[in-house]
Amino acid sequence: MNYFRLILDRVKTELMALQTAGTIPAGLDFANVGIDPPKDPRHGDVSTNAAMVLAGPAKMKPRDIAVPLAERLKAHDDTELVEVAGPGFINLRMKPDFWPKRVVEAMEAGADFGRSDLGRAKGRVNVEFVSANPTGPMHVGHARGAVFGDALASLLEFTGHDVTREYYVNDAGAQVDVLGRSAHLRYREALGDAIGEIPTGLYPGEYLKDVGEGLVELFKGQYRNAPESAWLEPVRDFAIAEMMGEIRDDLDLMGVRHDVFTSERGLVKEGKVDAALKRLRDKGLIYEGVLEPPKGKEPDDWEPRQQTLFKATEFGDDIDRPVQKSDGSWTYFATDIAYHDDKIRRGFKVLINVWGADHGGYVKRMEAVVAALSDRQVALDTKLCQLVKLMDRGQPVKMSKRAGTFVTLRDVVERVGKDVVRFIMLTRRNDAPLDFDYAVVTEESRENPVFYVQYAHARCSSVLRNAARDLPALDISPLSLRKADLSRLTHSDELALMKCIASWPRAVEQAAEAHEPHRIAFWLRDLASHFHTLWSRGKEEEGLRFLIEGDPELSRARLALVRSCALGLSVGLRVLGVTPVEELR
RNA sequence: GCGCCCAUAGCUCAGCGGAUUAGAGCGUUGGCCUCCGAAGCCAAAGGUCGCAGGUUCGAAUCCUGCUGGGCGCGCCA
């Protein structure tokens, strides 16, 4: 249970009671009434701004609302202290037995601790992520978007959203034709032709050699000297399929899965581009026109051109955007319109796009498209992931496609493991650049958040193992621990740990609402820190150790706390797709 | 030139739909293992939250302008 929500509901109920009693005017909007943890824990466990927010609309002094509201809040028997502070905040401190109850709830919920139905009313959510072009293997940069999207999707599922994970395959356009030509060259090479240097404009990567050999197996020599018009399509399609196979293998390696792969070529073939543009046309949002050149940075070859434009400016974009090339084919933007139209028509109410930061310039126009096509009924949130800088002991790892010193996603995962990659990718906000240092992420110290959190989990597991070994008479089954007398846990550090565990349901909900999975990683680090603190207390004071030989009931209570902590760590890690470990070796 | 993102402790970063004395890690200094895993813990020092205005009883948080950095800017996806 999210206890903040409990208190918030209570505050609103009491406000209504005050309205009934005539203490405050009727008809006030409680939407801005909020509940927060005070910055300073001495101010209590929760704080509400109710009196501050309502003072204006009610035309009253904050304290004149706060004082009677506080009186009413005092009447609840789980609350120890209610204070009006400063200009009119109300601080509440819960009774000590409030926290053990939250811990028991956690144990009862088990792996579902913190799960909620927050998203049930929001409609189906589509998370589109990775969508790397099928022209080569994935590199480290792709890993961030992959992990972010996958973790965000899990987070939304955990909070009750109906989520589809989707990959948009850019298998139309010039880039895949280049892939086809590059593959044909490797095919001739595999047949024994001398191909010399790879011409500029084609993909030089060695990874296409396998594709060349595959083509030989499939087509033998039939396209060796044939004109491009004969082989481009079959060769290209084969190469795309091969590349997508590799990409899916790489994603699999990181535990990332997609439910749906949508093909750009398929959209075009099925006439969905025409259909989507017709819809826009019917709304009067497509016209023939000439764009002004960009001010200050006019391209050398600029010439005014009549083109087919979408009225993006009507929906907040800076300029209208072209949808058709001069040769009559669609721009990438046109197929993207079709793709988003398709998503809308499949019934999604929330669209989330995970893109690299270099696509930031497309955000506004896509928002415009989604607003136009859905009559502003569908929300689009585009999350931009900043670059990942690969480092080793503080030095940047040099990468160049040409020189072949190109670090693939597979290289990194094989070197440090999927759990490390996943966690580290989430230790920064998506819109902040991230340094990924091989040395640091494999280091076994506090500086490395993966190990810090895993270490806490391993220590929890270790205590539980020791308990089974050293106190065989003690029943530490989940059922028994649930019934432990947690009122024996009175030390401030024990309380702090309980409170942190109890904060999990709110933490997940907030992370989900903000579409920010990194918050889970920070919460995990916080929980781990509370646990390590408590652990060390036991080093200083024997009475604070988890296992107390002469006091089985106290031991049981402490083990229940340890179990709950392990539970919080493992549930949080699993939301991020990281496997909790019971031992570090 | 325009748009988007960013600017918080020496370094790397949380916090940012306002609210009571701004947080963490690293680094620095000093402590804690006969004892549940020291891969850890505790303490000290360190900040006019880029600058200047504005809204507000109250701004790191919202608005405007500026400075500095990243990304992008008509037929590349």
XYZ file of C-alpha atoms (C1' of nucleotides) in Angstrom:
662
model
C 0.000 0.000 0.000
C 1.131 3.504 -0.789
C 0.687 5.088 2.610
C 1.000 8.562 1.175
C -2.145 7.875 -0.766
C -3.839 6.682 2.424
C -3.005 9.910 4.215
C -3.964 12.002 1.213
C -7.374 10.360 1.048
C -7.738 10.970 4.743
C -6.849 14.636 4.419
C -9.405 15.070 1.665
C -12.082 13.313 3.694
C -11.410 15.592 6.628
C -11.478 18.624 4.387
C -14.915 17.595 3.214
C -15.952 17.209 6.824
C -14.734 20.754 7.461
C -16.837 21.913 4.549
C -19.878 20.166 5.950
C -19.222 21.796 9.298
C -18.957 25.172 7.577
C -15.399 25.774 8.770
C -14.191 26.205 5.213
C -16.276 27.181 2.190
C -17.854 24.579 -0.062
C -16.828 24.038 -3.656
C -13.066 24.095 -3.187
C -10.890 22.147 -5.596
C -8.621 19.715 -3.763
C -6.597 18.787 -6.846
C -3.484 20.603 -5.669
C -3.577 19.206 -2.167
C -0.503 17.058 -1.825
C 1.365 14.827 0.551
C 5.121 14.790 0.765
C 7.800 13.496 3.018
C 9.319 16.503 4.823
C 12.890 17.227 3.830
C 13.903 17.099 7.461
C 12.766 13.872 9.137
C 12.448 15.711 12.430
C 9.403 17.392 10.997
C 7.609 14.096 10.863
C 6.822 11.343 8.419
C 4.424 13.107 6.109
C 3.503 16.679 5.479
C 0.588 18.266 3.674
C 0.267 21.608 1.982
C -3.552 21.481 2.164
C -3.986 24.674 4.156
C -1.477 26.536 2.005
C -3.095 25.566 -1.264
C -6.646 26.204 -0.128
C -6.036 29.475 1.684
C -6.230 31.541 -1.466
C -9.396 30.084 -2.992
C -11.053 29.938 0.440
C -10.040 33.523 1.153
C -8.782 32.453 4.561
C -5.474 32.543 6.373
C -3.597 29.257 6.009
C -3.450 28.721 9.744
C -7.202 29.110 10.084
C -7.562 26.067 7.853
C -4.550 24.222 9.200
C -5.508 24.322 12.843
C -8.978 22.738 12.573
C -7.728 20.275 9.943
C -4.895 19.259 12.240
C -7.402 18.716 15.050
C -9.329 16.290 12.887
C -6.196 14.491 11.727
C -5.182 13.993 15.368
C -8.240 11.841 15.929
C -6.819 8.954 13.877
C -5.226 6.399 16.119
C -2.291 5.551 13.838
C -1.031 9.101 14.134
C 1.214 10.078 16.999
C 1.696 13.754 16.394
C 0.097 16.406 14.233
C 1.664 19.827 14.141
C 0.961 23.007 12.303
C 4.321 24.338 11.242
C 5.594 27.491 9.654
C 2.993 29.430 7.728
C 0.529 26.544 7.663
C 1.987 23.158 6.825
C 0.684 20.223 8.691
C 3.280 17.695 9.715
C 2.233 14.242 10.814
C 4.231 11.684 12.686
C 2.916 8.157 12.610
C 2.849 5.935 15.678
C 5.700 3.462 15.878
C 3.408 0.531 15.137
C 2.444 2.042 11.786
C 5.714 0.914 10.198
C 5.702 -2.745 11.219
C 2.303 -2.985 9.591
C 3.748 -1.773 6.300
C 6.540 -4.326 6.607
C 4.041 -7.103 7.210
C 2.121 -5.951 4.145
C 5.326 -6.200 2.163
C 5.913 -9.764 3.305
C 2.336 -10.719 2.553
C 2.575 -9.258 -0.945
C 5.908 -10.946 -1.639
C 6.977 -10.496 -5.244
C 3.924 -8.304 -5.777
C 4.984 -5.795 -3.128
C 4.318 -2.346 -4.531
C 2.305 -3.587 -7.499
C -0.618 -1.300 -8.178
C -3.483 -0.657 -10.550
C -2.462 2.950 -11.093
C -2.489 2.541 -14.869
C -5.666 0.559 -15.218
C -7.740 3.555 -16.219
C -5.174 5.030 -18.554
C -5.717 2.795 -21.538
C -3.234 0.756 -23.484
C 0.342 1.983 -23.586
C 2.771 1.466 -26.432
C 6.471 1.745 -25.697
C 8.525 1.915 -28.868
C 12.221 1.496 -28.263
C 15.531 0.422 -29.799
C 14.309 0.578 -33.419
C 17.915 0.417 -34.590
C 18.292 0.338 -38.351
C 18.808 -3.213 -39.603
C 22.016 -2.272 -41.362
C 24.532 -3.572 -38.852
C 25.104 -4.847 -35.351
C 24.006 -2.783 -32.375
C 26.558 -0.658 -30.572
C 26.736 0.520 -26.960
C 24.619 3.566 -27.637
C 21.698 1.359 -28.548
C 22.014 -0.416 -25.239
C 20.861 2.590 -23.289
C 17.636 2.987 -25.205
C 17.076 -0.756 -25.069
C 17.475 -0.945 -21.320
C 15.576 2.252 -20.690
C 12.612 1.203 -22.806
C 12.481 -2.282 -21.399
C 12.709 -1.082 -17.787
C 10.123 1.621 -18.393
C 7.775 -0.950 -19.884
C 8.256 -3.224 -16.871
C 7.699 -0.327 -14.537
C 4.441 0.511 -16.270
C 3.331 -3.108 -16.188
C 4.108 -3.263 -12.506
C 1.866 -0.281 -11.946
C -1.040 -1.823 -13.754
C -0.649 -0.493 -17.285
C -1.446 -2.589 -20.302
C 1.850 -2.325 -22.135
C 3.042 -3.344 -25.590
C 6.765 -3.274 -26.315
C 7.388 -2.397 -29.897
C 10.252 -2.192 -32.372
C 9.908 -0.123 -35.543
C 11.987 -1.698 -38.299
C 13.311 0.893 -40.746
C 13.474 -1.530 -43.622
C 12.503 0.920 -46.354
C 14.437 3.788 -47.851
C 17.937 4.404 -49.064
C 19.840 2.906 -46.145
C 18.628 -0.621 -46.660
C 19.345 -0.366 -50.380
C 22.912 0.460 -49.429
C 22.836 -2.589 -47.210
C 21.646 -4.657 -50.162
C 24.456 -3.414 -52.402
C 27.031 -3.965 -49.688
C 25.758 -7.496 -49.159
C 25.871 -8.216 -52.888
C 29.513 -7.230 -52.910
C 30.232 -9.651 -50.086
C 28.254 -12.258 -51.985
C 30.507 -11.860 -54.995
C 33.459 -11.989 -52.675
C 32.199 -15.276 -51.252
C 31.903 -16.587 -54.797
C 35.566 -15.839 -55.320
C 35.441 -12.477 -57.106
C 38.123 -9.972 -56.250
C 36.189 -7.024 -54.844
C 39.070 -4.832 -53.743
C 38.382 -1.971 -51.368
C 34.805 -1.386 -50.321
C 33.713 1.716 -52.237
C 32.693 4.732 -50.201
C 28.997 4.891 -49.679
C 28.757 1.177 -48.955
C 29.006 -0.465 -45.524
C 32.522 -1.769 -45.025
C 31.822 -3.911 -41.976
C 33.201 -7.426 -41.759
C 29.877 -8.577 -40.370
C 28.500 -8.642 -43.902
C 30.832 -11.474 -44.901
C 28.528 -14.002 -43.233
C 25.630 -12.492 -45.092
C 27.561 -12.904 -48.362
C 28.127 -16.553 -47.633
C 24.494 -17.007 -46.732
C 23.530 -15.483 -50.053
C 25.757 -17.953 -51.894
C 24.061 -20.825 -50.112
C 20.658 -19.496 -51.007
C 21.121 -18.209 -54.544
C 24.301 -20.024 -55.671
C 25.742 -18.016 -58.561
C 22.501 -16.747 -60.023
C 22.993 -13.052 -59.191
C 26.762 -12.966 -59.686
C 26.686 -10.947 -62.888
C 23.015 -10.022 -62.966
C 21.925 -6.379 -63.131
C 21.095 -4.652 -59.857
C 17.433 -4.482 -60.762
C 17.345 -8.278 -60.660
C 19.087 -8.869 -57.359
C 18.603 -5.776 -55.212
C 15.288 -6.768 -53.712
C 16.015 -10.414 -52.831
C 19.533 -9.640 -51.630
C 18.372 -6.696 -49.566
C 15.532 -8.635 -47.990
C 17.840 -11.475 -47.084
C 20.350 -9.068 -45.551
C 17.653 -7.288 -43.544
C 16.398 -10.581 -42.177
C 19.929 -11.559 -41.194
C 20.578 -8.222 -39.471
C 17.299 -8.339 -37.608
C 18.181 -11.835 -36.474
C 21.447 -10.541 -35.029
C 19.784 -7.596 -33.398
C 17.221 -9.847 -31.769
C 19.976 -12.136 -30.518
C 21.758 -9.148 -28.996
C 18.593 -7.903 -27.335
C 17.976 -11.369 -26.035
C 21.432 -11.319 -24.509
C 20.360 -8.335 -22.427
C 17.004 -9.788 -21.529
C 15.200 -7.263 -23.690
C 12.181 -8.489 -25.569
C 9.625 -6.871 -27.840
C 6.037 -7.939 -28.379
C 5.618 -6.408 -31.816
C 7.959 -5.642 -34.706
C 6.424 -3.242 -37.174
C 7.961 -3.029 -40.636
C 8.192 0.331 -42.347
C 8.124 -1.425 -45.719
C 5.010 -3.256 -44.635
C 3.261 0.014 -43.804
C 4.051 1.349 -47.253
C 2.971 -1.866 -48.981
C -0.327 -1.975 -47.154
C -1.095 1.558 -48.242
C -1.044 2.902 -44.725
C 0.959 5.953 -45.711
C -1.691 6.973 -48.217
C -4.407 6.242 -45.712
C -2.786 8.318 -42.960
C -2.092 11.230 -45.271
C -5.623 11.084 -46.569
C -6.849 11.420 -43.025
C -4.699 14.500 -42.570
C -5.775 15.816 -45.935
C -9.410 15.377 -44.941
C -8.709 17.469 -41.880
C -7.270 20.147 -44.148
C -3.756 19.717 -42.784
C -1.909 18.873 -46.000
C -1.068 21.452 -48.640
C 1.332 22.247 -51.458
C 3.705 25.034 -50.563
C 7.196 26.448 -50.480
C 9.190 26.625 -47.257
C 11.359 29.527 -46.202
C 15.038 28.608 -45.930
C 16.248 28.252 -42.332
C 17.520 31.609 -41.131
C 21.193 32.030 -40.473
C 22.199 28.653 -41.820
C 21.141 28.481 -45.406
C 22.341 25.343 -47.204
C 24.559 26.066 -50.220
C 22.233 24.399 -52.652
C 19.065 25.974 -51.328
C 16.420 26.650 -53.863
C 12.752 27.333 -53.240
C 10.808 24.162 -53.888
C 7.157 23.433 -54.145
C 6.427 20.436 -51.908
C 3.723 18.585 -50.050
C 3.596 19.840 -46.476
C 1.910 18.931 -43.212
C 0.579 21.864 -41.206
C 2.615 21.038 -38.117
C 2.536 24.666 -37.018
C -1.132 24.286 -36.135
C -0.046 21.915 -33.388
C 2.899 23.779 -31.938
C 5.724 22.952 -34.345
C 7.979 25.728 -35.661
C 7.541 25.111 -39.358
C 5.379 22.922 -41.558
C 7.033 19.673 -42.556
C 7.441 18.021 -45.954
C 6.033 14.548 -46.459
C 7.050 13.830 -50.051
C 10.321 13.878 -51.938
C 10.603 15.467 -55.370
C 10.736 12.035 -56.991
C 7.301 11.376 -55.530
C 8.430 8.909 -52.860
C 7.612 9.474 -49.196
C 9.952 11.132 -46.749
C 10.835 9.322 -43.566
C 8.453 11.670 -41.841
C 5.572 10.453 -44.007
C 6.109 6.828 -43.076
C 6.453 7.874 -39.456
C 3.088 9.582 -39.724
C 1.682 6.308 -41.004
C 3.362 4.401 -38.223
C 1.945 6.621 -35.495
C -1.430 6.566 -37.167
C -1.213 2.797 -37.111
C -0.428 2.809 -33.396
C -3.343 5.112 -32.699
C -5.673 2.929 -34.747
C -4.541 -0.161 -32.907
C -6.109 1.432 -29.865
C -3.217 2.791 -27.819
C -4.051 5.756 -25.635
C -0.504 6.525 -24.559
C 2.451 6.386 -26.932
C 5.980 6.483 -25.620
C 8.886 6.805 -28.040
C 12.410 6.165 -26.820
C 14.849 7.928 -29.137
C 18.461 8.975 -29.223
C 19.065 12.613 -28.357
C 20.053 13.328 -31.961
C 16.399 12.884 -32.925
C 15.306 15.672 -30.620
C 14.431 17.819 -33.609
C 11.634 15.411 -34.548
C 9.784 15.508 -31.256
C 7.584 18.494 -31.966
C 6.461 17.336 -35.378
C 5.564 13.883 -34.109
C 3.618 15.413 -31.251
C 1.840 17.523 -33.830
C 1.027 14.452 -35.911
C -0.311 12.461 -32.984
C -2.391 15.400 -31.815
C -3.772 15.878 -35.320
C -4.532 12.228 -36.020
C -6.087 11.488 -32.642
C -7.912 14.788 -32.270
C -5.696 15.358 -29.240
C -7.024 12.216 -27.580
C -3.762 10.274 -27.552
C -0.738 11.336 -25.517
C 2.763 11.065 -26.951
C 5.756 11.213 -24.674
C 9.144 11.074 -26.344
C 12.035 10.146 -24.111
C 15.409 11.155 -25.460
C 18.416 9.159 -24.345
C 21.707 10.993 -24.253
C 24.974 9.507 -25.415
C 26.864 6.821 -23.567
C 30.569 7.496 -23.352
C 32.468 4.261 -23.111
C 35.498 4.573 -20.881
C 38.197 2.454 -19.347
C 39.851 3.699 -16.156
C 38.787 7.219 -16.924
C 40.065 7.158 -20.507
C 37.616 7.228 -23.414
C 37.537 4.061 -25.492
C 38.232 5.111 -29.061
C 35.783 3.910 -31.616
C 35.709 4.155 -35.351
C 33.647 2.221 -37.832
C 36.364 2.576 -40.435
C 39.213 1.393 -38.297
C 37.152 -1.535 -37.085
C 37.594 -0.482 -33.445
C 33.892 -0.474 -33.065
C 32.509 -1.660 -29.743
C 29.326 -3.618 -30.188
C 26.658 -4.123 -27.623
C 27.583 -7.788 -27.593
C 31.198 -6.983 -26.697
C 30.088 -5.003 -23.683
C 27.513 -7.475 -22.427
C 29.935 -10.340 -22.773
C 32.578 -8.410 -20.881
C 30.603 -7.173 -17.881
C 27.335 -9.107 -17.903
C 23.774 -8.087 -18.626
C 22.902 -7.161 -15.043
C 25.717 -4.647 -14.831
C 24.868 -3.119 -18.202
C 21.205 -2.826 -17.302
C 21.712 -1.295 -13.895
C 24.388 1.189 -14.917
C 22.310 2.412 -17.844
C 19.661 3.403 -15.320
C 21.873 5.245 -12.859
C 21.440 8.494 -14.759
C 18.379 10.295 -15.973
C 17.755 9.486 -19.609
C 18.438 13.059 -20.696
C 21.824 13.294 -18.998
C 24.949 11.931 -20.682
C 26.333 8.760 -19.138
C 29.883 7.575 -18.671
C 30.168 3.823 -18.822
C 33.552 2.930 -17.430
C 34.535 -0.741 -17.702
C 36.808 -0.420 -14.691
C 34.228 1.225 -12.449
C 31.273 -0.956 -13.341
C 33.176 -4.125 -12.605
C 34.750 -2.703 -9.467
C 33.581 -4.144 -6.199
C 33.057 -1.044 -4.137
C 30.517 1.470 -3.077
C 31.354 3.535 -6.123
C 29.788 0.846 -8.227
C 26.055 1.002 -7.509
C 25.355 -2.435 -8.953
C 27.621 -4.120 -6.476
C 26.525 -1.918 -3.630
C 22.923 -2.981 -4.092
C 23.721 -6.595 -4.881
C 26.001 -6.712 -1.844
C 23.147 -5.612 0.385
C 20.960 -8.339 -1.053
C 23.695 -10.905 -0.648
C 24.190 -9.872 2.967
C 20.474 -10.279 3.642
C 20.608 -13.717 2.145
C 23.678 -14.487 4.170
C 21.966 -13.568 7.432
C 19.026 -15.789 6.598
C 21.396 -18.651 5.759
C 23.233 -18.151 9.018
C 19.983 -18.111 10.920
C 19.019 -21.485 9.543
C 22.431 -22.830 10.491
C 22.956 -21.249 13.924
C 19.426 -21.118 15.264
C 17.891 -24.326 13.926
C 15.127 -24.193 16.505
C 13.841 -20.909 15.114
C 11.105 -21.090 12.513
C 12.049 -18.620 9.800
C 9.543 -19.737 7.214
C 7.781 -16.848 5.480
C 4.594 -17.615 7.397
C 6.395 -17.484 10.720
C 8.242 -14.275 9.918
C 4.973 -12.608 8.992
C 3.787 -13.203 12.527
C 6.945 -11.887 14.147
C 6.540 -9.252 16.834
C 8.008 -6.271 15.016
C 7.256 -3.933 17.907
C 10.529 -5.215 19.329
C 12.319 -3.196 16.654
C 12.708 0.211 18.211
C 16.150 1.438 17.235
C 16.108 4.496 15.000
C 18.075 2.688 12.296
C 15.617 -0.181 12.336
C 12.792 2.294 12.022
C 14.583 4.068 9.205
C 14.919 0.804 7.299
C 11.246 0.010 7.816
C 10.269 3.433 6.560
C 12.417 3.051 3.505
C 10.817 -0.304 2.706
C 7.405 1.262 3.250
C 8.235 4.001 0.761
C 8.552 1.534 -2.118
C 4.942 1.655 -3.332
C 5.120 5.421 -3.644
C 8.538 5.290 -5.289
C 7.335 2.942 -8.041
C 4.199 4.959 -8.661
C 6.129 8.184 -8.977
C 8.720 6.632 -11.252
C 5.943 5.229 -13.429
C 4.055 8.496 -13.624
C 7.180 10.405 -14.567
C 8.270 7.684 -17.027
C 11.609 7.673 -15.219
C 12.951 4.231 -14.371
C 16.194 5.691 -13.033
C 14.310 6.627 -9.890
C 14.052 2.939 -9.064
C 17.818 2.609 -9.244
C 18.200 5.510 -6.819
C 15.623 4.084 -4.458
C 17.489 0.766 -4.468
C 20.719 2.495 -3.578
C 18.947 4.254 -0.742
C 17.464 1.038 0.612
C 20.824 -0.712 0.362
C 22.413 2.132 2.285
C 19.891 1.846 5.138
C 20.561 -1.846 5.341
C 24.344 -1.482 5.403
C 24.000 1.089 8.169
C 21.954 -1.231 10.297
C 24.309 -4.081 9.630
C 27.216 -2.059 10.882
C 25.314 -1.143 14.044
C 25.455 -4.804 14.900
C 29.221 -4.619 14.674
C 29.322 -1.817 17.186
C 26.652 -3.054 19.556
C 26.115 -6.730 20.038
C 22.511 -6.114 21.060
C 21.743 -4.846 17.582
C 22.876 -7.936 15.736
C 20.227 -9.688 13.743
C 20.672 -13.017 15.473
C 20.368 -12.897 19.252
C 20.991 -16.296 20.695
C 19.005 -16.027 23.887
C 16.074 -14.169 22.362
C 14.373 -16.093 19.587
C 11.468 -13.635 19.322
C 13.757 -10.671 18.786
C 15.775 -12.672 16.276
C 12.598 -13.542 14.467
C 11.553 -9.887 14.307
C 14.943 -8.847 12.992
C 14.934 -11.620 10.435
C 11.504 -10.477 9.289
C 12.998 -7.051 8.699
C 15.940 -8.549 6.834
C 13.583 -10.651 4.740
C 11.513 -7.602 3.863
C 14.589 -5.648 2.947
C 15.739 -8.467 0.667
C 12.265 -8.487 -0.780
C 12.365 -4.764 -1.510
C 15.772 -5.110 -3.128
C 14.760 -8.053 -5.257
C 11.419 -6.605 -6.335
C 13.105 -3.347 -7.327
C 15.907 -5.112 -9.169
C 13.442 -7.279 -11.028
C 11.495 -4.263 -12.220
C 14.761 -3.098 -13.760
C 15.369 -6.537 -15.220
C 18.359 -7.208 -12.994
C 18.680 -10.564 -11.280
C 19.236 -10.265 -7.521
C 22.145 -12.392 -6.319
C 22.275 -14.282 -3.042
C 26.034 -14.511 -2.940
C 28.851 -12.414 -4.359
C 31.801 -14.416 -5.506
C 19.854 32.772 -36.795
C 15.912 29.431 -34.809
C 14.202 25.108 -31.797
C 14.959 21.330 -27.961
C 17.956 19.579 -23.733
C 21.421 20.785 -19.901
C 24.012 24.139 -15.885
C 23.266 22.071 -8.006
C 29.843 20.724 -3.186
C 36.804 20.144 -6.018
C 34.752 15.771 -9.451
C 30.248 12.619 -11.005
C 25.247 13.408 -10.164
C 20.016 13.072 -7.370
C 16.192 16.510 -5.986
C 12.788 20.487 -10.090
C 3.927 20.024 -11.431
C 6.917 25.851 -5.146
C 6.714 25.205 0.924
C 9.927 24.430 7.035
C 17.722 24.240 8.022
C 19.480 21.904 -0.310
C 21.175 15.742 -0.586
C 24.348 11.229 -2.146
C 28.836 8.918 -4.121
C 33.962 9.857 -5.241
C 38.037 12.793 -3.477
C 40.180 15.137 1.375
C 40.730 14.581 6.938
C 39.841 11.500 11.259
C 37.591 7.050 13.432
C 35.227 1.505 13.391
C 36.835 -5.739 12.123
C 38.851 -11.455 18.728
C 32.025 -10.161 16.657
C 25.862 -11.915 11.430
C 30.367 -10.944 4.588
C 35.286 -4.131 6.252
C 33.045 -5.631 -1.255
C 30.824 -2.271 4.548
C 29.934 1.687 8.433
C 30.494 6.499 11.278
C 32.200 11.614 11.669
C 34.288 16.348 9.877
C 35.159 19.836 6.130
C 33.007 21.495 1.470
C 27.344 24.958 -1.993
C 25.109 33.147 -2.836
C 21.627 25.558 -6.698
C 25.371 29.532 -14.097
C 23.987 35.193 -14.075
C 20.042 39.051 -13.805
C 15.129 40.182 -13.262
C 9.866 38.644 -12.370
C 5.393 35.858 -10.137
C 4.560 34.461 -4.806
C 3.586 35.171 2.152
C 7.598 31.535 0.200
C 11.640 29.660 -5.830
C 17.204 24.977 -6.953
C 12.001 24.055 -8.531
C 7.442 28.371 -12.278
C 8.089 32.814 -16.081
C 11.405 36.265 -18.995
C 16.223 37.763 -20.612
C 21.422 36.669 -20.737
C 25.988 33.537 -20.491
C 28.255 28.763 -21.241
C 27.828 23.467 -23.164
C 25.210 19.326 -26.047
C 21.801 17.954 -30.064
C 19.081 19.312 -34.277
C 17.459 22.654 -38.367
C 13.652 21.498 -46.683
C 13.686 15.167 -50.386
C 19.217 10.695 -44.054
C 16.564 7.052 -41.638
